[in-house]
Amino acid sequence: MKWSRVGLLMVVPSVLCLAGELSPSQRLRRLSMHLKGTPPPAAEFEALGGKTALELEAFFREKSRGYLSNPAHVGKMVTRVDELLRLRTLSALPEVNASDPSLPAAEALNMFDLSVIELVKGNESWDRLLRSPAVPVYLGPSVTAGGFTFQSGVDASFLANVFSDLSQKPVGVNFLSLEPSDMRFAGVLTSGRFFSRYSTTNLNKNRGRAAAVFRTFLCDDMRAVVEPSVQEEGELLKKAFPEGGGSADGYHRSLKFADDDRHGSQESCMACHYKLDPLGGAFITSGSTLSDLPAPGALVFRRADNSLVNIPGRGIGEIASTILAQPEYVRCQVTHFWKWFIRADKMPSEARLGELVAEFDRVGRRVNDFIDYLVNEPEFYTEDDLTQATLLHAKPLLQRCVSCHTGLGSQSIPSFVAFPIGGSQKTHEGWIEKIVGRLDLAHDGRGRTMPPKESAWQPSAEDIVILKSWISYRAMDEAGLPSVSQAQANDWLEIAGPITLTPRRTFRRTFRRYVSGQDIFRLLHEKFPSAPFPKAEDLQILSIRNRAVFGDPNPFDGLLVYENVGPGFVKEFGKSVSYFAAADIESGPASYLGAEVLKTLGGAPKEVRWSRIPRNSVRPIIQSLIRRFVDPGQLASPQRVEEALDRFQAKKLQDASVVEALKRMVFLLLMQEEFLAY
Amino acid sequence: MGRFFPWVFLLAAAACWADEEADVSFQLVDGQPVRVVYKDGRVAEWMIGRRPVKQFRTRYQITENTCTGFEGARGEFLLAFQSSAFDLRWKQNGDPKKVGQTVVIRAKGGTTSSPVKDDFTFLTNDQRAAAPLLTKDFPQDGFQAKEFSWLPGGGAEPPDSLKFVRWDTEAMQTNPETGLMENRTLTIATHPKWARTAPGFFELRELSAGSTSFFGSRFLLFVGDIWSIILKDGDRYCQISVKANLADLQVALVGYLGVQPTFEPYTFGVDEYSNALMPYNFKNYRDRWKEYEVE
């Protein structure tokens, strides 16, 4: 609680960010944070000085290529893909293996994550997520127990039906070659982690797997529709959370969930089943392990123009190849990259999306080449004026409506993102009015009837504000042209004039972001180099409990439980800083205090009180801490030093030990906007 | 030969010396009880408590069939099972109270004691190949019913043999990726093969080596009260959902295991418990006795 109170006071006053092009140092920091998860070193900031605009562009291009070859970039991509497929993010940094630096983290030694690692390391085509010429599988030493020999790699048993000779393979990462005609394999879809995340049951019949494929690779987000009675809802909650009220780990507090087993047994689900069942059929021979037999299935869906795609495949491998050839696949994948590297709260216009798709194809869909392109585009380093929401801001939310309603027969709706909605100005106005009414935007969504309360997705308060602002600015289209009158907007929303939006930071969604998840530990590791990096088993740095407060999405629904820094974040962050700082300070106190001051203490810094520090040494110590812990790109002005001094003195640290006082000072410095956001 | 004599002599002498000096000697002689003899004169004897071979019955009902649509057929699955217990007990000991008690060992320098006993070992027809002597009286496993319309070609005379692609069992478990409880596959057996050996009875003939149901044991076919069977019918795959009544099985199993077997000295060489299937705790002590001290 102590950490929380102190920290929040320091972050809240500075949440506003400025619109427009970032300064070179801001851009450099943003580039580094996006690609490596840590800020650039001081020398790189210094190198920015005195450069012309052209020289700066060349500099940033060189830096992005350099950062893309950093192992941390590979680790960050592993996390992004884990989240994309709604898998649990790893509890350690994917790129760090303290026991064997040639390998990724032990947790990442599985087919799924190894596939991503190879893809990114080799700058391969993104398509290899679905079709790859080889399967990377880690095989550990054989273990004999009870007369049976086991290969201890996590995927050995998953593949045992297909490869009978795994126990003969060498220890380490093996690449099992596949024939192009082998229809049993479809990249990460035929990995142990994917199968475990999306288990199949008698009722589910592989529909969960099929839905994940549609969502991830075709951006068709079908959600299980469950309409339980009050009594049934209680039963379902009891079933999902047997301890009552939440999962035992305290992570999954949201009670809005859909029971996979029911997915498909309700009438309202059937609208999606013409797509899910043919694809699910291609998984039928495999339960929790991969079958030696491919099963036929088909890729079936309706295009935006309502034409039907129905392409059979002899196995999931052939269906995966079919997916790769669909224009919907390319647009969808480009959108993922846009959300990761630009922003998720504002989509590119149709014209811009077309350009991005062309570039994605031009670079052979190679992952790093496309990222390199994106991070050197103006959208990466320019923040637009967010005060006026356009359709591009409202689009991600409106698409959720369209996604759920598509194929619902009598409840079907026209595309809310193709203007005019419904084909004419009259229908357009009618639909906008309906959106306002169903979401009860006039009353901030309090009395909304859509989405239904059972829906797995519910708009956040922020979502409501975006939609409200968009309509209050006359429901502007992608180009920023108004589509309804101001009087209509005011009337529907019961307002006197447009509602402006305030730019803000979130963990992942917006242009400006808070450092979150594994990046927090990358940063702390860099700031405290002498502190041994905690092993996953020693200290669950990203334990299930603190994933959510550190801004990791809930793997069940892919949504963020917390979008902003909150008390839980501050508390966990304080504990993490304490762990790293204590180890670093104790192993090298001179670098914090100076050799001369250290001599005057007359005891170990852990045992001596802070009041023993000579008065005239306090200011230089704080100045050195600011230089060390606040990014070199941000200036430690004399004013900041005075502010920090005041804050530290107000904390009455005199009676604390030197180590404890330093830990707190470091925490106060790190719990700053400059450190936590980019 | 002659020139090797001195070496043979020396080796034999060394062996005798080792025997004389050994603290523990395991007497494993065909046709004789298994005894462990200690240097100080104490003797322990390895005892076996055999429970009878029992055929357990589990009632089932077909709840869904994606190919024939036929539902509701009932029948029984039969599974042969035998459990035995083993105990190394003092036969001679300076402390008369200990005679008849289990030998307790402790790792040298360690603090944790453990009895040399294997309370629960089990056999099913899985061990037929590895233990023909132990399983010679085992009845065959399989399913029996009057109604086989749920099989592909529903309503016709059942085929002589069957081959399933998969047989999974399901139970509520935590999804390791989301942390939520859900119905998940618990065990999976691949390519179980069946032969119709009697009217209304399909015998389980084979399970694939790829089966992952804990050592490939067919006992695990019956874990979880929801079974999912995948089989091929021509070019298509069918999924058959089965609800099993495990309550009866549980009651029968608890009753079976609840009756303590009568222990008797185990005769070495009579079956595969002497070698391939020697229970873990006794085997561990036999192989690593030097690492332990006896309490």
Short mmCIF file of C-alpha atoms in Angstrom, two decimals, chain B residues 31 103 136 172 228:
data_model
loop_
_atom_site.label_atom_id
_atom_site.label_comp_id
_atom_site.label_asym_id
_atom_site.label_seq_id
_atom_site.Cartn_x
_atom_site.Cartn_y
_atom_site.Cartn_z
CA GLY B 31 12.09 -71.12 -6.23
CA VAL B 103 11.95 -52.55 7.19
CA LYS B 136 -2.27 -65.51 -17.96
CA MET B 172 -12.73 -30.64 -15.63
CA SER B 228 -14.96 -39.18 -27.15
#
